[in-house]
mmCIF file of C-alpha atoms in Angstrom:
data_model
loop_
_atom_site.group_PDB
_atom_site.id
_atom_site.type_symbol
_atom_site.label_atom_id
_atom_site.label_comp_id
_atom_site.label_asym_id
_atom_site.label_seq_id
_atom_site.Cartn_x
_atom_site.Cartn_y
_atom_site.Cartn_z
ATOM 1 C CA UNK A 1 -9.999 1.764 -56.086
ATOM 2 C CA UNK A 2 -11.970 4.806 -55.515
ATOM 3 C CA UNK A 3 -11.550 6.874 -52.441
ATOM 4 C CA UNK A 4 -15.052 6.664 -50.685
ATOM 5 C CA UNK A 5 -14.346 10.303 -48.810
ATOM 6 C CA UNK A 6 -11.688 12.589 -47.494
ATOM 7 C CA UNK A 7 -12.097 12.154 -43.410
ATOM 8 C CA UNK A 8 -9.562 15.400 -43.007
ATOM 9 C CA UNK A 9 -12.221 17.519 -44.902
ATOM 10 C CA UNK A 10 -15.450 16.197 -43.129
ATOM 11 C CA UNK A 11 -13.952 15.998 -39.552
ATOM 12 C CA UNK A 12 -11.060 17.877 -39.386
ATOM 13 C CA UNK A 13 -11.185 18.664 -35.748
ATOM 14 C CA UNK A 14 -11.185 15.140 -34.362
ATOM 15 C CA UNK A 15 -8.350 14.154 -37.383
ATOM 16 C CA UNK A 16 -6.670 17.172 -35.697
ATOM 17 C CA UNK A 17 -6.657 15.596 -32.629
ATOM 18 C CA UNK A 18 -5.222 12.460 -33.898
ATOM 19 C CA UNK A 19 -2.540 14.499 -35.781
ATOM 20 C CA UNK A 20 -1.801 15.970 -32.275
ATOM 21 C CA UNK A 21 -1.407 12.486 -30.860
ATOM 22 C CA UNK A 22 1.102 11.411 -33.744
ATOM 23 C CA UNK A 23 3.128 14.737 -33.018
ATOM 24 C CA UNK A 24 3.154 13.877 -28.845
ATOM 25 C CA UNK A 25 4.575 10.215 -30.035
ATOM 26 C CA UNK A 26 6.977 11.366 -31.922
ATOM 27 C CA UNK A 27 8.286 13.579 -29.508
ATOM 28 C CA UNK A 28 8.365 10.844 -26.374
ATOM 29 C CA UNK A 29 12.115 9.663 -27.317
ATOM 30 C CA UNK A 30 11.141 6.796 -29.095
ATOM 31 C CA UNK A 31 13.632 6.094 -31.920
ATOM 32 C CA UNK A 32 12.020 6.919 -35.270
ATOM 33 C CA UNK A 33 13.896 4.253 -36.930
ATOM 34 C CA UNK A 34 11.638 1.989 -34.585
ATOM 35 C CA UNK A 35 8.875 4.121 -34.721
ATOM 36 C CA UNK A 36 8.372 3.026 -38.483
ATOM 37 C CA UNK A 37 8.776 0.179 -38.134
ATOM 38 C CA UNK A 38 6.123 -0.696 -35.950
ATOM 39 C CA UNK A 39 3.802 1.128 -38.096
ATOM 40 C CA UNK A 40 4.638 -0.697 -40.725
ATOM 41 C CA UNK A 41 4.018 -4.406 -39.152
ATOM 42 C CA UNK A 42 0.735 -3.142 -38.054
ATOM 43 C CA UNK A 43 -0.223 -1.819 -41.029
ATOM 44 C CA UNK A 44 0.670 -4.569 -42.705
ATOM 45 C CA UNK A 45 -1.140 -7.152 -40.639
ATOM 46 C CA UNK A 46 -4.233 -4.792 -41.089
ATOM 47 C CA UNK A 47 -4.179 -4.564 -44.329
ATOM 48 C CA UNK A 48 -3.771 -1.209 -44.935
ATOM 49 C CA UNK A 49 -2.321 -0.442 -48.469
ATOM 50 C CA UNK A 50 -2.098 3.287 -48.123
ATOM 51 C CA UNK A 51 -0.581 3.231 -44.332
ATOM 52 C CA UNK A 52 2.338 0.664 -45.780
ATOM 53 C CA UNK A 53 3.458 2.677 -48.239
ATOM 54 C CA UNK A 54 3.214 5.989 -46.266
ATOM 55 C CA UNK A 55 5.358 4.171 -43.525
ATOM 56 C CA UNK A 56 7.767 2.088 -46.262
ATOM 57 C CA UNK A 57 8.368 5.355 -47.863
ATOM 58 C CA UNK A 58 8.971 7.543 -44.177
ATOM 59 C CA UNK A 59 11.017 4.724 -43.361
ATOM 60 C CA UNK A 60 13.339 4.730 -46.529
ATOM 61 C CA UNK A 61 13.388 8.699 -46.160
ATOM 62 C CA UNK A 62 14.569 8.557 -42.827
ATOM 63 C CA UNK A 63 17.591 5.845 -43.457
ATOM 64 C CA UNK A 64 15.886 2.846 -42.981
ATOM 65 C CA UNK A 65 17.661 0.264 -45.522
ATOM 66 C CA UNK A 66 15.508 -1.625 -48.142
ATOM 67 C CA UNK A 67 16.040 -5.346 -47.240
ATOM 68 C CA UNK A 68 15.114 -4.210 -43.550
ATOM 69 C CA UNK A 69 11.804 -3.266 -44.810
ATOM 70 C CA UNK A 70 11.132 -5.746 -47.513
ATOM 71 C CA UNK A 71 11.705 -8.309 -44.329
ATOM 72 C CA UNK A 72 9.771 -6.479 -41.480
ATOM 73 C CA UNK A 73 6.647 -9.047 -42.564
ATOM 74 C CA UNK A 74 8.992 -11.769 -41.968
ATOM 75 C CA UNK A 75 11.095 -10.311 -38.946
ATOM 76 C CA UNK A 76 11.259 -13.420 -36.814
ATOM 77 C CA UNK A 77 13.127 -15.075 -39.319
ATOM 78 C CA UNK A 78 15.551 -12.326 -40.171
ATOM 79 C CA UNK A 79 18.797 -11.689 -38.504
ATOM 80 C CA UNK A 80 18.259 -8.012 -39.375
ATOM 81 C CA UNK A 81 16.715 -7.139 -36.132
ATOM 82 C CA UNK A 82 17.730 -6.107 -32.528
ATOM 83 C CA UNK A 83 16.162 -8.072 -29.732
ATOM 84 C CA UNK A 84 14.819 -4.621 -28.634
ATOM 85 C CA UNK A 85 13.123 -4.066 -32.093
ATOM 86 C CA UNK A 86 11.960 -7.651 -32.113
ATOM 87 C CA UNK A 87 10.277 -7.796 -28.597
ATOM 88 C CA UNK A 88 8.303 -4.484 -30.104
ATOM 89 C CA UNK A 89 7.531 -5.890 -33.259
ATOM 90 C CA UNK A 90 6.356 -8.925 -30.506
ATOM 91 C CA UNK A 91 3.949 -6.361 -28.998
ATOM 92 C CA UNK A 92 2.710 -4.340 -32.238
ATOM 93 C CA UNK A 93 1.142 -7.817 -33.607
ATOM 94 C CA UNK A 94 0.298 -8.649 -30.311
ATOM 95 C CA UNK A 95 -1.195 -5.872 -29.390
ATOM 96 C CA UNK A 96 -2.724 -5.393 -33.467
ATOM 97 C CA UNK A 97 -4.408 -8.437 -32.464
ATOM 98 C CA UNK A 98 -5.287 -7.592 -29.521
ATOM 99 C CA UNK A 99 -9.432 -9.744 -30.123
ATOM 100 C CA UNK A 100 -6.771 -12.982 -30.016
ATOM 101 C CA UNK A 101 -7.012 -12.867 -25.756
ATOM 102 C CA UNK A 102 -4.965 -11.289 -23.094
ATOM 103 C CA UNK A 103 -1.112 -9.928 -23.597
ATOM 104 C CA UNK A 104 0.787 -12.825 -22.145
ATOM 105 C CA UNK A 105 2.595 -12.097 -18.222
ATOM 106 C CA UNK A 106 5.632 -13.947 -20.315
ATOM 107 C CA UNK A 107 5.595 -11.196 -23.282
ATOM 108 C CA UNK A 108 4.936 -8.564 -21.229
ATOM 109 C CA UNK A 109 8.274 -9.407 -18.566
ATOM 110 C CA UNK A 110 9.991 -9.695 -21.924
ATOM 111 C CA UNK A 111 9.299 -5.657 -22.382
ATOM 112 C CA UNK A 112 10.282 -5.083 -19.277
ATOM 113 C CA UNK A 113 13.594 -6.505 -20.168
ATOM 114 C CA UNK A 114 14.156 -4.114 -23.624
ATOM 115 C CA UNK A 115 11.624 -1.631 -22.265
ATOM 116 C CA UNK A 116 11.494 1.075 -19.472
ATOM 117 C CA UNK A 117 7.897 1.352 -18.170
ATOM 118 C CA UNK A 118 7.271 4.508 -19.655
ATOM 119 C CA UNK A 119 8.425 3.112 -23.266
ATOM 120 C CA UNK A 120 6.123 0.468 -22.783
ATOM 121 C CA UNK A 121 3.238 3.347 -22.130
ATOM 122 C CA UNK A 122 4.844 4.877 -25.603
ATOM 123 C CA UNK A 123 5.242 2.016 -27.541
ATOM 124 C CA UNK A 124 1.779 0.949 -26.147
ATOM 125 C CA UNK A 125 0.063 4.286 -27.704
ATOM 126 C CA UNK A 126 2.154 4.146 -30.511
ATOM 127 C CA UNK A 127 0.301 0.826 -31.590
ATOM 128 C CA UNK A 128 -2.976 2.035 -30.463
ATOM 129 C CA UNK A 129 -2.063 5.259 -32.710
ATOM 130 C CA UNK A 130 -1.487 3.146 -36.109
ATOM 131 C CA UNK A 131 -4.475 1.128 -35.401
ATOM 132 C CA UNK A 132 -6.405 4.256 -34.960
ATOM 133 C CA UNK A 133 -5.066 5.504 -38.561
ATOM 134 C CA UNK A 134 -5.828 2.179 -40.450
ATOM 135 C CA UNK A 135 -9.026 1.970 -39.110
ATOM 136 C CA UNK A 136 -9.621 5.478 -40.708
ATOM 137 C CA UNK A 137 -7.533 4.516 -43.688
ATOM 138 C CA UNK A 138 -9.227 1.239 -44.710
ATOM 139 C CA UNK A 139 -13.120 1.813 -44.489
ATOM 140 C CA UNK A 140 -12.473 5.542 -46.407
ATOM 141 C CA UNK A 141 -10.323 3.301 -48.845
ATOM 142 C CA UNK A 142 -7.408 6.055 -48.976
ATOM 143 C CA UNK A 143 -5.449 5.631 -51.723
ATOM 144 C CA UNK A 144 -2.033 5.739 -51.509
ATOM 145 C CA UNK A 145 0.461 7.171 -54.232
ATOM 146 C CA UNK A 146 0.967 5.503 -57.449
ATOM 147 C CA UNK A 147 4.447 6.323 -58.122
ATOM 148 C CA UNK A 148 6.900 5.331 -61.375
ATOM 149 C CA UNK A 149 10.101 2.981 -60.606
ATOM 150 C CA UNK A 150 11.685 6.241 -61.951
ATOM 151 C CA UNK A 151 10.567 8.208 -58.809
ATOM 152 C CA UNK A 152 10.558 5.667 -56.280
ATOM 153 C CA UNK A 153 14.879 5.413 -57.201
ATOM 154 C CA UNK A 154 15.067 8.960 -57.019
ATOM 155 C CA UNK A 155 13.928 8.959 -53.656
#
């Protein structure tokens, strides 16, 4: 696959901006362990090759262990998960596919439950945010790393 063009080079003030966002998220107190995970499952359900391994590879880097991220695809059938983690994994896909129809009153009280109302607003733009990035990602066809098995061990 060929990268079509390099969207930091031809707009790099409005990728800026979006850069900006990303730093404000990361700084609202939501846990980064979640954090990547989340982008993960979006990017996943989106499609988005180069996003995945960007987020499979912060997520590793930052502690996250293997099977936990070989399983985030498949998290409602994992024991791996908090209920926390799994009622935002609940909202990224919900929220991902968002065309679907409205968030459900009973998913959204189940937030409320694992969520303060001000997470919910940061979890919220946090899923906006990754959408945002894969649909910059995918239709510029940004190609991710190709890596050996040598280097991905080392890491």
């Amino acid at each position: 696959m060929q990268e079509r063009l390099n969207y930091m080079k031809i707009a790099p003030e409005l990728i800026g901006a979006v850069l900006n966002l990303k730093k404000a998220v990361d700084r609202s107190g939501l846990d980064h362990r979640l954090i990547h995970l989340v982008n993960l499952r979006a990017s996943q359900i989106n499609g988005c090759s180069y996003c995945v391994d960007m987020h499979t590879r912060e997520a590793r880097r930052d502690g996250e262990s293997e099977q936990r991220v070989h399983l985030v695809s498949a998290w409602r059938e994992s024991p791996l998960y908090t209920e926390r983690e799994r009622a935002a994994l609940a909202w990224t896909e919900r929220l991902t596919n968002i065309s679907d129809g409205p968030v459900e009153d009973a998913l959204y009280a189940e937030m409320l439950e694992h969520f303060s109302e001000e997470e919910l607003v940061q979890l919220s733009v946090l899923v906006g945010l990754i959408n945002v990035w894969n649909r910059i990602a995918i239709p510029f066809r940004s190609v991710h790393p190709v890596v050996s098995d040598q280097e991905i061990a080392a890491a």
